Coordinates of N, CA and C in Angstrom, one line a residue:
Chain D
D1 N 79.7 15.0 6.8 CA 79.4 14.7 8.2 C 80.4 14.6 9.2
V2 N 80.6 15.2 10.1 CA 81.7 14.8 11.0 C 81.6 13.5 11.7
K3 N 82.8 12.9 11.7 CA 82.9 11.4 12.2 C 83.7 11.3 13.4
V4 N 83.2 10.8 14.6 CA 84.0 10.8 15.8 C 84.0 9.4 16.2
T5 N 85.4 8.9 16.3 CA 85.4 7.3 16.6 C 86.0 7.1 17.9
Q6 N 85.5 6.2 18.6 CA 86.1 5.8 19.9 C 86.7 4.4 19.8
S7 N 87.7 4.1 20.4 CA 88.4 3.0 20.2 C 87.8 1.6 20.6
S8 N 86.9 1.7 21.7 CA 86.2 0.6 22.0 C 84.8 0.8 22.4
R9 N 83.8 0.1 22.3 CA 82.4 0.4 22.7 C 82.3 -0.2 24.3
Y10 N 82.9 -1.3 24.5 CA 82.8 -1.8 25.8 C 84.3 -2.2 26.4
L11 N 84.4 -2.0 27.4 CA 85.7 -2.3 28.1 C 85.6 -2.8 29.6
V12 N 86.4 -3.9 30.0 CA 86.4 -4.3 31.4 C 87.8 -4.4 31.7
K13 N 88.0 -3.5 32.9 CA 89.4 -3.6 33.4 C 89.3 -3.8 35.0
R14 N 90.5 -4.3 35.4 CA 90.5 -4.5 36.9 C 91.2 -3.2 37.7
T15 N 90.8 -3.1 38.8 CA 91.3 -2.0 39.8 C 92.8 -1.9 39.6
G16 N 93.3 -0.7 39.5 CA 94.7 -0.6 39.5 C 95.4 -0.6 38.2
E17 N 94.7 -1.0 37.1 CA 95.2 -1.1 35.7 C 95.0 0.2 35.3
K18 N 96.1 0.5 34.2 CA 96.2 1.8 33.4 C 95.3 1.6 32.2
V19 N 94.3 2.5 32.0 CA 93.5 2.4 30.9 C 93.7 3.5 29.9
F20 N 93.5 3.2 28.7 CA 93.5 4.2 27.6 C 92.3 4.2 26.7
L21 N 91.7 5.2 26.8 CA 90.5 5.4 25.8 C 90.9 6.5 24.6
E22 N 90.8 6.0 23.6 CA 91.2 6.9 22.4 C 90.0 7.4 21.5
C23 N 90.1 8.6 21.0 CA 89.2 9.2 20.3 C 89.9 9.8 19.0
V24 N 89.3 9.6 17.9 CA 89.8 10.1 16.6 C 88.8 10.7 15.9
Q25 N 89.0 11.9 15.3 CA 88.1 12.6 14.3 C 88.8 12.5 13.0
D26 N 87.7 12.8 12.1 CA 88.2 12.8 10.6 C 88.3 14.1 9.9
M27 N 88.2 15.2 10.8 CA 88.3 16.6 10.2 C 89.4 17.2 10.9
D28 N 89.5 18.6 10.8 CA 90.5 19.2 11.3 C 90.2 20.1 12.5
H29 N 89.2 19.7 13.3 CA 88.9 20.7 14.4 C 89.8 20.7 15.5
E30 N 89.9 21.8 16.0 CA 90.8 22.0 17.3 C 90.3 21.7 18.5
N31 N 89.0 21.9 18.8 CA 88.5 21.5 20.1 C 88.0 19.9 20.1
M32 N 88.5 19.4 21.3 CA 88.0 18.0 21.5 C 87.8 17.9 23.0
F33 N 86.9 17.0 23.4 CA 86.5 17.0 24.7 C 86.3 15.7 25.2
W34 N 86.5 15.4 26.4 CA 86.3 14.0 27.2 C 85.0 14.3 28.2
Y35 N 84.0 13.5 28.1 CA 82.9 13.7 29.2 C 82.8 12.3 29.9
R36 N 82.2 12.2 30.9 CA 81.8 10.9 31.5 C 80.2 11.1 31.7
Q37 N 79.5 10.1 31.6 CA 78.0 10.2 31.7 C 77.5 9.3 32.8
D38 N 76.9 9.7 33.8 CA 76.5 8.8 34.9 C 74.9 9.1 35.0
P39 N 74.1 8.1 35.4 CA 72.7 8.2 35.7 C 72.5 9.3 36.5
G40 N 71.5 10.2 36.2 CA 71.1 11.3 37.1 C 71.9 12.4 37.2
L41 N 73.1 12.3 36.6 CA 74.1 13.4 36.7 C 74.5 13.9 35.3
G42 N 73.8 13.4 34.3 CA 74.1 14.0 33.0 C 75.5 13.9 32.5
L43 N 76.1 14.8 31.8 CA 77.4 14.7 31.3 C 78.3 15.6 32.1
R44 N 79.5 15.2 32.4 CA 80.4 16.2 33.3 C 81.7 16.0 32.5
L45 N 82.2 17.2 32.3 CA 83.5 17.4 31.5 C 84.7 17.0 32.2
I46 N 85.5 16.2 31.8 CA 86.7 15.6 32.4 C 87.9 16.7 32.0
Y47 N 88.2 16.7 30.7 CA 89.2 17.4 30.1 C 88.9 17.9 28.8
F48 N 89.5 19.0 28.3 CA 89.2 19.3 26.9 C 90.5 19.8 26.3
S49 N 90.8 19.8 25.0 CA 91.9 20.2 24.4 C 91.6 21.1 23.2
Y50 N 92.4 22.4 23.1 CA 92.0 23.3 22.2 C 92.9 23.4 20.9
D51 N 93.9 22.4 21.2 CA 94.9 22.4 20.0 C 96.0 21.3 20.5
V52 N 96.8 20.8 19.6 CA 97.9 19.7 19.9 C 98.8 20.3 21.0
K53 N 98.9 19.4 21.9 CA 99.7 19.5 23.2 C 99.0 20.5 24.1
M54 N 97.8 21.0 23.8 CA 97.1 22.0 24.8 C 96.0 21.4 25.4
K55 N 95.9 21.5 26.7 CA 94.7 20.8 27.4 C 94.3 21.8 28.6
E56 N 93.1 21.5 28.9 CA 92.6 22.1 30.0 C 91.7 21.2 30.8
K57 N 91.6 21.4 32.3 CA 91.0 20.6 33.2 C 89.5 21.0 33.0
G58 N 88.6 20.0 33.1 CA 87.2 20.4 33.2 C 86.7 20.4 34.7
D59 N 85.5 19.8 34.9 CA 84.9 19.9 36.2 C 85.3 18.8 37.2
I60 N 85.8 17.6 36.5 CA 86.2 16.5 37.2 C 87.4 15.8 36.8
P61 N 88.6 16.4 36.9 CA 89.7 16.0 36.2 C 90.5 14.9 37.1
E62 N 90.1 14.8 38.3 CA 90.9 13.9 39.4 C 90.8 12.4 38.9
G63 N 91.9 11.8 38.8 CA 92.1 10.4 38.5 C 92.4 10.3 37.0
Y64 N 92.3 11.4 36.3 CA 92.5 11.3 34.9 C 93.6 12.0 34.2
S65 N 94.0 11.7 33.1 CA 95.0 12.6 32.4 C 94.7 12.4 30.9
V66 N 95.2 13.3 30.0 CA 95.0 13.3 28.6 C 96.2 13.6 27.9
S67 N 96.1 13.2 26.5 CA 97.3 13.3 25.7 C 96.6 13.7 24.4
R68 N 97.3 14.7 23.7 CA 96.9 15.2 22.3 C 98.2 15.4 21.7
E69 N 98.8 14.4 21.0 CA 100.0 14.6 20.2 C 99.7 14.8 18.8
K70 N 98.7 14.4 18.3 CA 98.2 14.8 16.9 C 96.9 15.5 17.0
K71 N 96.6 16.2 16.0 CA 95.3 17.0 15.9 C 94.1 16.0 16.0
E72 N 94.1 15.0 15.2 CA 93.0 14.2 15.0 C 92.6 13.2 16.2
R73 N 93.6 13.2 17.2 CA 93.5 12.1 18.1 C 93.6 12.7 19.7
F74 N 92.8 12.2 20.5 CA 92.7 12.8 21.9 C 92.4 11.5 22.8
S75 N 93.3 11.4 23.6 CA 93.4 10.0 24.5 C 93.0 10.5 26.0
L76 N 92.2 9.6 26.5 CA 91.9 9.8 28.0 C 92.7 8.6 28.7
I77 N 93.4 8.9 29.6 CA 94.2 8.0 30.5 C 93.6 7.9 31.8
L78 N 93.5 6.6 32.4 CA 93.1 6.4 33.8 C 94.5 5.9 34.3
E79 N 95.2 6.4 35.0 CA 96.6 5.9 35.4 C 96.3 4.7 36.2
S80 N 95.4 4.7 37.2 CA 95.1 3.6 38.1 C 93.7 3.5 38.2
A81 N 93.1 2.6 37.4 CA 91.5 2.6 37.5 C 91.0 2.2 38.8
S82 N 89.9 2.8 39.1 CA 89.1 2.4 40.5 C 87.7 2.2 40.0
T83 N 87.0 1.5 40.8 CA 85.6 1.1 40.6 C 84.8 2.4 40.5
N84 N 85.1 3.6 41.0 CA 84.2 4.7 41.0 C 84.4 5.3 39.5
Q85 N 85.2 4.8 38.6 CA 85.5 5.3 37.4 C 84.6 4.4 36.5
T86 N 83.9 3.6 36.8 CA 83.0 2.7 36.0 C 81.9 3.7 35.6
S87 N 81.8 3.8 34.2 CA 81.0 4.8 33.7 C 81.0 4.7 32.1
M88 N 80.2 5.7 31.6 CA 80.1 5.7 30.2 C 81.0 7.1 29.8
Y89 N 82.0 6.8 28.9 CA 82.9 7.9 28.6 C 82.6 8.3 27.1
L90 N 82.4 9.7 26.9 CA 82.0 10.2 25.7 C 82.9 11.1 25.1
C91 N 83.5 10.9 23.9 CA 84.3 12.0 23.2 C 83.5 13.0 22.4
A92 N 83.9 14.1 22.3 CA 83.3 15.1 21.3 C 84.3 16.0 20.7
I93 N 83.8 16.6 19.4 CA 84.6 17.5 19.0 C 83.7 18.7 18.7
G94 N 84.6 20.0 18.8 CA 83.7 21.1 18.7 C 84.0 22.0 17.4
T95 N 83.0 22.3 16.7 CA 83.3 23.0 15.3 C 83.5 24.5 15.6
N96 N 83.7 25.2 14.5 CA 83.9 26.6 14.6 C 82.5 27.4 14.8
S97 N 81.4 26.5 14.3 CA 80.1 27.0 14.4 C 79.4 26.7 15.8
Y98 N 80.2 26.5 16.7 CA 80.0 26.1 18.1 C 78.9 24.9 18.2
E99 N 79.0 23.8 17.4 CA 78.3 22.6 17.6 C 79.3 21.7 18.1
Q100 N 78.8 20.8 18.9 CA 79.5 19.5 19.4 C 79.1 18.3 18.8
Y101 N 79.9 17.5 18.3 CA 79.6 16.2 17.9 C 80.2 15.1 18.6
F102 N 79.5 14.1 19.0 CA 80.0 12.9 19.8 C 80.2 11.8 19.1
G103 N 81.1 11.0 19.8 CA 81.4 9.6 19.4 C 80.3 8.7 20.1
P104 N 80.4 7.5 19.8 CA 79.4 6.5 20.2 C 79.5 6.1 21.7
G105 N 80.6 6.4 22.3 CA 80.9 6.3 23.9 C 81.6 4.9 24.0
T106 N 82.3 4.8 25.1 CA 82.9 3.7 25.6 C 82.3 3.5 27.1
R107 N 81.7 2.3 27.1 CA 81.2 1.8 28.4 C 82.4 1.1 29.2
L108 N 82.8 1.7 30.1 CA 83.9 1.1 31.0 C 83.6 0.5 32.3
T109 N 84.0 -0.7 32.5 CA 83.5 -1.4 33.9 C 84.8 -1.7 34.5
V110 N 85.1 -1.2 35.7 CA 86.2 -1.5 36.5 C 85.7 -2.4 37.7
T111 N 86.4 -3.6 37.6 CA 86.0 -4.6 38.8 C 87.2 -4.7 39.8
Chain R
G1 N 76.7 30.5 38.1 CA 76.7 29.1 38.1 C 76.4 28.7 36.9
E2 N 76.3 27.3 36.6 CA 76.1 26.7 35.4 C 75.2 25.5 35.5
D3 N 74.2 25.7 36.6 CA 73.1 24.6 36.8 C 72.2 24.6 35.5
V4 N 71.9 23.5 35.0 CA 71.0 23.1 34.0 C 70.1 22.0 34.4
E5 N 68.7 22.3 34.5 CA 67.9 21.2 35.1 C 66.8 20.9 34.2
Q6 N 66.5 19.7 34.3 CA 65.5 19.0 33.5 C 64.7 18.1 34.5
S7 N 63.7 17.7 34.1 CA 63.0 16.6 34.8 C 63.4 15.4 34.3
L8 N 63.4 14.2 35.0 CA 64.2 13.1 34.6 C 63.2 12.2 33.7
F9 N 61.9 12.2 33.7 CA 61.0 11.3 33.0 C 59.8 12.2 32.3
L10 N 59.5 11.5 31.2 CA 58.3 12.0 30.5 C 57.7 10.8 29.8
S11 N 56.3 10.6 29.8 CA 55.7 9.6 29.0 C 54.6 10.2 28.2
V12 N 54.6 9.9 26.9 CA 53.4 10.5 26.0 C 53.0 9.4 25.2
R13 N 51.7 9.5 24.7 CA 51.0 8.4 23.7 C 51.5 8.8 22.4
E14 N 52.0 7.8 21.6 CA 52.2 8.0 20.1 C 51.2 8.9 19.5
G15 N 51.7 9.9 18.7 CA 50.9 10.8 18.1 C 50.5 11.9 18.7
D16 N 50.8 12.0 20.0 CA 50.6 13.3 20.9 C 51.9 14.1 20.7
S17 N 51.8 15.4 21.1 CA 53.0 16.1 21.1 C 53.9 16.1 22.5
S18 N 55.0 15.9 22.6 CA 55.9 16.0 23.7 C 56.4 17.3 23.9
V19 N 56.5 17.7 25.2 CA 57.3 18.9 25.4 C 58.3 18.7 26.5
I20 N 59.5 18.9 26.2 CA 60.5 18.7 27.2 C 61.2 20.0 27.6
N21 N 61.3 20.3 29.0 CA 61.5 21.5 29.5 C 62.9 21.5 30.2
C22 N 63.6 22.7 30.2 CA 64.9 22.9 30.7 C 65.0 24.1 31.2
T23 N 65.6 24.3 32.3 CA 66.0 25.7 33.0 C 67.4 25.8 33.2
Y24 N 67.9 27.0 33.1 CA 69.3 27.2 33.2 C 69.6 28.5 34.2
T25 N 70.8 28.6 34.7 CA 70.9 29.8 35.6 C 71.8 30.8 35.2
D26 N 72.8 30.4 34.1 CA 73.6 31.3 33.8 C 73.1 32.4 32.5
S27 N 72.9 33.6 33.0 CA 72.3 34.6 31.9 C 73.4 34.8 31.0
S28 N 74.7 34.6 31.0 CA 75.7 34.7 29.9 C 75.6 33.7 28.8
S29 N 74.6 32.7 28.9 CA 74.6 31.5 28.1 C 74.4 32.1 26.4
T30 N 75.1 31.7 25.5 CA 75.1 32.3 24.2 C 74.2 31.3 23.3
Y31 N 74.7 30.0 23.4 CA 73.9 29.0 22.6 C 73.2 28.1 23.5
L32 N 72.2 27.3 23.1 CA 71.5 26.5 23.9 C 71.1 25.4 23.0
Y33 N 71.3 24.0 23.4 CA 71.3 23.0 22.6 C 70.4 21.8 23.1
W34 N 69.8 21.1 22.0 CA 69.2 20.0 22.4 C 69.9 18.7 21.8
Y35 N 70.1 17.6 22.6 CA 70.8 16.5 22.1 C 69.8 15.3 22.5
K36 N 69.9 14.3 21.5 CA 69.2 13.1 21.6 C 70.1 11.8 21.8
Q37 N 69.8 11.0 22.8 CA 70.6 9.8 23.0 C 69.7 8.6 23.0
E38 N 70.1 7.8 22.1 CA 69.3 6.5 22.0 C 70.0 5.3 22.8
P39 N 69.4 4.2 23.2 CA 70.1 3.4 24.0 C 71.4 2.8 23.5
G40 N 72.4 2.9 24.2 CA 73.7 2.4 23.9 C 74.6 3.2 22.9
A41 N 73.9 4.4 22.6 CA 74.6 5.2 21.7 C 75.1 6.5 22.2
G42 N 75.9 7.3 21.5 CA 76.4 8.7 21.9 C 75.3 9.7 21.7
L43 N 75.6 10.8 21.7 CA 74.6 11.9 21.7 C 74.6 12.5 20.3
Q44 N 73.4 12.7 19.9 CA 73.1 13.3 18.6 C 72.6 14.6 18.6
L45 N 73.3 15.6 18.0 CA 72.8 16.9 18.1 C 71.4 17.1 17.3
L46 N 70.4 17.5 17.9 CA 69.1 17.7 17.1 C 69.1 19.2 16.7
T47 N 69.3 20.1 17.5 CA 69.1 21.5 17.2 C 69.7 22.5 18.1
Y48 N 69.9 23.6 17.8 CA 70.2 24.8 19.0 C 69.7 26.0 18.5
I49 N 69.8 26.9 19.4 CA 69.3 28.2 19.3 C 70.3 29.2 19.9
F50 N 70.4 30.3 19.1 CA 71.3 31.4 19.7 C 70.4 32.1 20.6
S51 N 71.2 32.7 21.7 CA 70.4 33.3 22.8 C 69.6 34.6 22.4
N52 N 69.7 35.2 21.0 CA 68.9 36.3 20.8 C 67.8 35.9 19.9
M53 N 67.4 34.6 19.8 CA 66.3 34.1 19.3 C 65.3 33.7 20.2
D54 N 64.0 33.6 19.8 CA 63.1 33.1 20.9 C 62.4 31.8 20.3
M55 N 62.5 31.6 19.1 CA 61.9 30.3 18.6 C 62.6 29.8 17.4
K56 N 62.8 28.5 17.3 CA 63.4 27.9 16.1 C 62.6 26.6 15.7
Q57 N 62.3 26.4 14.4 CA 61.5 25.3 14.1 C 62.2 24.4 13.0
D58 N 62.2 23.2 13.2 CA 63.0 22.3 12.1 C 62.1 21.0 12.2
Q59 N 61.2 21.0 11.0 CA 60.3 19.8 10.8 C 59.5 19.6 12.1
R60 N 59.6 18.5 12.8 CA 58.7 18.3 13.8 C 59.1 18.9 15.1
L61 N 60.4 19.5 15.1 CA 61.0 19.9 16.4 C 60.7 21.5 16.3
T62 N 60.3 22.0 17.6 CA 60.1 23.3 17.8 C 60.7 23.7 19.3
V63 N 61.7 24.7 19.0 CA 62.5 25.0 20.3 C 62.0 26.4 20.6
L64 N 61.6 26.6 22.0 CA 61.2 28.0 22.4 C 62.1 28.3 23.5
L65 N 62.6 29.6 23.4 CA 63.5 30.1 24.6 C 63.0 31.4 25.1
N66 N 62.7 31.2 26.5 CA 62.3 32.5 27.3 C 63.6 33.0 27.9
K67 N 64.3 33.9 27.6 CA 65.4 34.2 28.1 C 65.3 35.0 29.5
K68 N 64.3 35.6 29.6 CA 63.9 36.3 30.9 C 63.8 35.3 32.0
D69 N 63.0 34.2 31.8 CA 62.9 33.1 32.8 C 64.0 32.3 32.7
K70 N 64.8 32.1 31.7 CA 65.9 31.2 31.5 C 65.3 29.8 31.4
H71 N 64.4 29.7 30.5 CA 63.6 28.5 30.3 C 63.7 28.2 28.7
L72 N 64.0 26.9 28.5 CA 64.1 26.2 27.3 C 63.2 25.2 27.1
S73 N 62.5 25.1 25.9 CA 61.8 23.9 25.7 C 61.8 23.3 24.4
L74 N 61.8 22.1 24.2 CA 61.7 21.2 23.0 C 60.4 20.5 22.8
R75 N 59.8 21.0 21.8 CA 58.4 20.3 21.4 C 58.6 19.4 20.2
I76 N 58.1 18.3 20.5 CA 58.1 17.2 19.3 C 56.7 17.0 18.9
A77 N 56.4 17.3 17.7 CA 55.1 17.1 17.2 C 54.9 15.6 16.7
D78 N 53.5 15.0 16.9 CA 53.3 13.7 16.4 C 54.3 12.8 16.8
T79 N 54.5 12.6 18.2 CA 55.6 11.9 18.6 C 55.5 10.5 18.2
Q80 N 56.5 9.8 17.8 CA 56.7 8.5 17.4 C 57.4 7.6 18.3
T81 N 57.3 6.3 18.4 CA 58.1 5.4 19.1 C 59.5 5.5 18.9
G82 N 60.0 5.9 17.8 CA 61.4 6.2 17.4 C 61.9 7.3 18.1
D83 N 61.1 8.1 18.7 CA 61.4 9.3 19.5 C 62.0 9.0 20.9
S84 N 61.6 7.8 21.4 CA 62.0 7.4 22.7 C 63.5 7.4 22.8
A85 N 63.8 8.1 23.6 CA 65.4 8.3 24.1 C 65.4 9.2 25.2
I86 N 66.8 9.5 25.7 CA 67.0 10.6 26.6 C 67.4 11.9 25.9
Y87 N 66.8 12.8 26.3 CA 67.0 14.1 25.6 C 67.8 15.1 26.5
F88 N 68.9 15.6 26.2 CA 69.7 16.4 27.1 C 69.7 17.9 26.4
C89 N 69.4 18.8 27.4 CA 69.7 20.3 27.2 C 70.9 20.6 27.5
A90 N 71.7 21.5 26.8 CA 72.9 22.0 27.3 C 72.9 23.5 26.9
E91 N 74.0 24.2 27.6 CA 74.3 25.6 27.4 C 75.8 25.8 27.1
R92 N 76.0 26.8 26.3 CA 77.4 27.2 26.1 C 77.5 28.8 26.6
Q93 N 78.4 29.0 27.4 CA 78.3 30.4 28.1 C 79.5 31.3 27.1
T94 N 79.3 32.6 27.2 CA 80.2 33.4 26.5 C 81.6 33.0 26.7
G95 N 82.5 32.7 25.7 CA 83.9 32.6 26.0 C 84.3 31.2 26.2
A96 N 83.3 30.3 26.5 CA 83.6 29.0 26.9 C 83.8 28.1 25.7
N97 N 84.5 27.0 25.8 CA 84.6 26.1 24.7 C 83.8 24.9 24.9
N98 N 83.6 24.6 26.0 CA 82.7 23.4 26.4 C 81.3 23.7 26.7
L99 N 80.4 22.7 26.9 CA 79.1 22.7 27.1 C 78.8 22.3 28.4
F100 N 77.6 22.8 29.0 CA 77.2 22.3 30.4 C 75.8 21.6 30.2
F101 N 75.7 20.4 30.5 CA 74.6 19.7 30.4 C 73.7 19.5 31.5
G102 N 72.3 19.3 31.1 CA 71.4 18.9 32.1 C 71.5 17.3 32.4
T103 N 70.6 16.9 33.3 CA 70.7 15.5 33.6 C 70.2 14.5 32.6
G104 N 69.4 15.2 31.7 CA 68.7 14.5 30.7 C 67.3 14.0 31.0
T105 N 66.4 14.0 30.1 CA 65.1 13.6 30.2 C 64.7 12.4 29.4
R106 N 64.3 11.2 30.1 CA 64.0 10.1 29.4 C 62.5 10.1 28.8
L107 N 62.4 10.2 27.6 CA 61.0 10.2 27.0 C 60.6 8.7 26.6
T108 N 59.6 8.4 27.1 CA 58.9 7.0 26.7 C 57.7 7.3 25.8
V109 N 57.6 6.7 24.8 CA 56.3 7.0 23.7 C 55.7 5.6 24.0
I110 N 54.4 5.8 24.4 CA 53.6 4.6 24.6 C 52.7 4.4 23.4
P111 N 52.8 3.2 22.7 CA 52.3 2.9 21.4 C 50.5 3.0 21.6

């Protein structure tokens, strides 16, 4: 079974803080994704990475950056957190057979 | 475009069948997916169907695809209280790495 781990289940940060959300996979998959989930909007893609040091913007990259220094680890960075970034953040990996598996999610609250 | 639409809520009685519907707009969709999200958890891949198929059955789950109408449905037979969750439909387009998700349908099973 594919295992996707996210560093925190719940996080509370203050406006203006730098926030790191980390995602780790236990396999060797190239594709990794960061989504945010908001009620009534479903999941929206923030960024994805198709290999080490490779990244592409998704639909809503503004206010976020990412880092992929090692294949198993994909980090989402909020350079200066704002209240409209309060959300559930979900990491996923993509397999060669076109399946995506998700981590448990991080619920981030920015006050 | 990549609009994926679902109704937001569905209630059924325990033991009845549930049918969750999804429509999509992009005719280049290659794979269509159903995910389940239980409260406080990440998304669990339930099943997926390739666009050249029109039906897939897996135990209590039946997926029907009408490619002409761009309509996907998930039927859950003998619905149980443990099936209460949010169900997301998603599509993957030709050449894309990421998925486009619907808003999710919250299924409530009434005992």
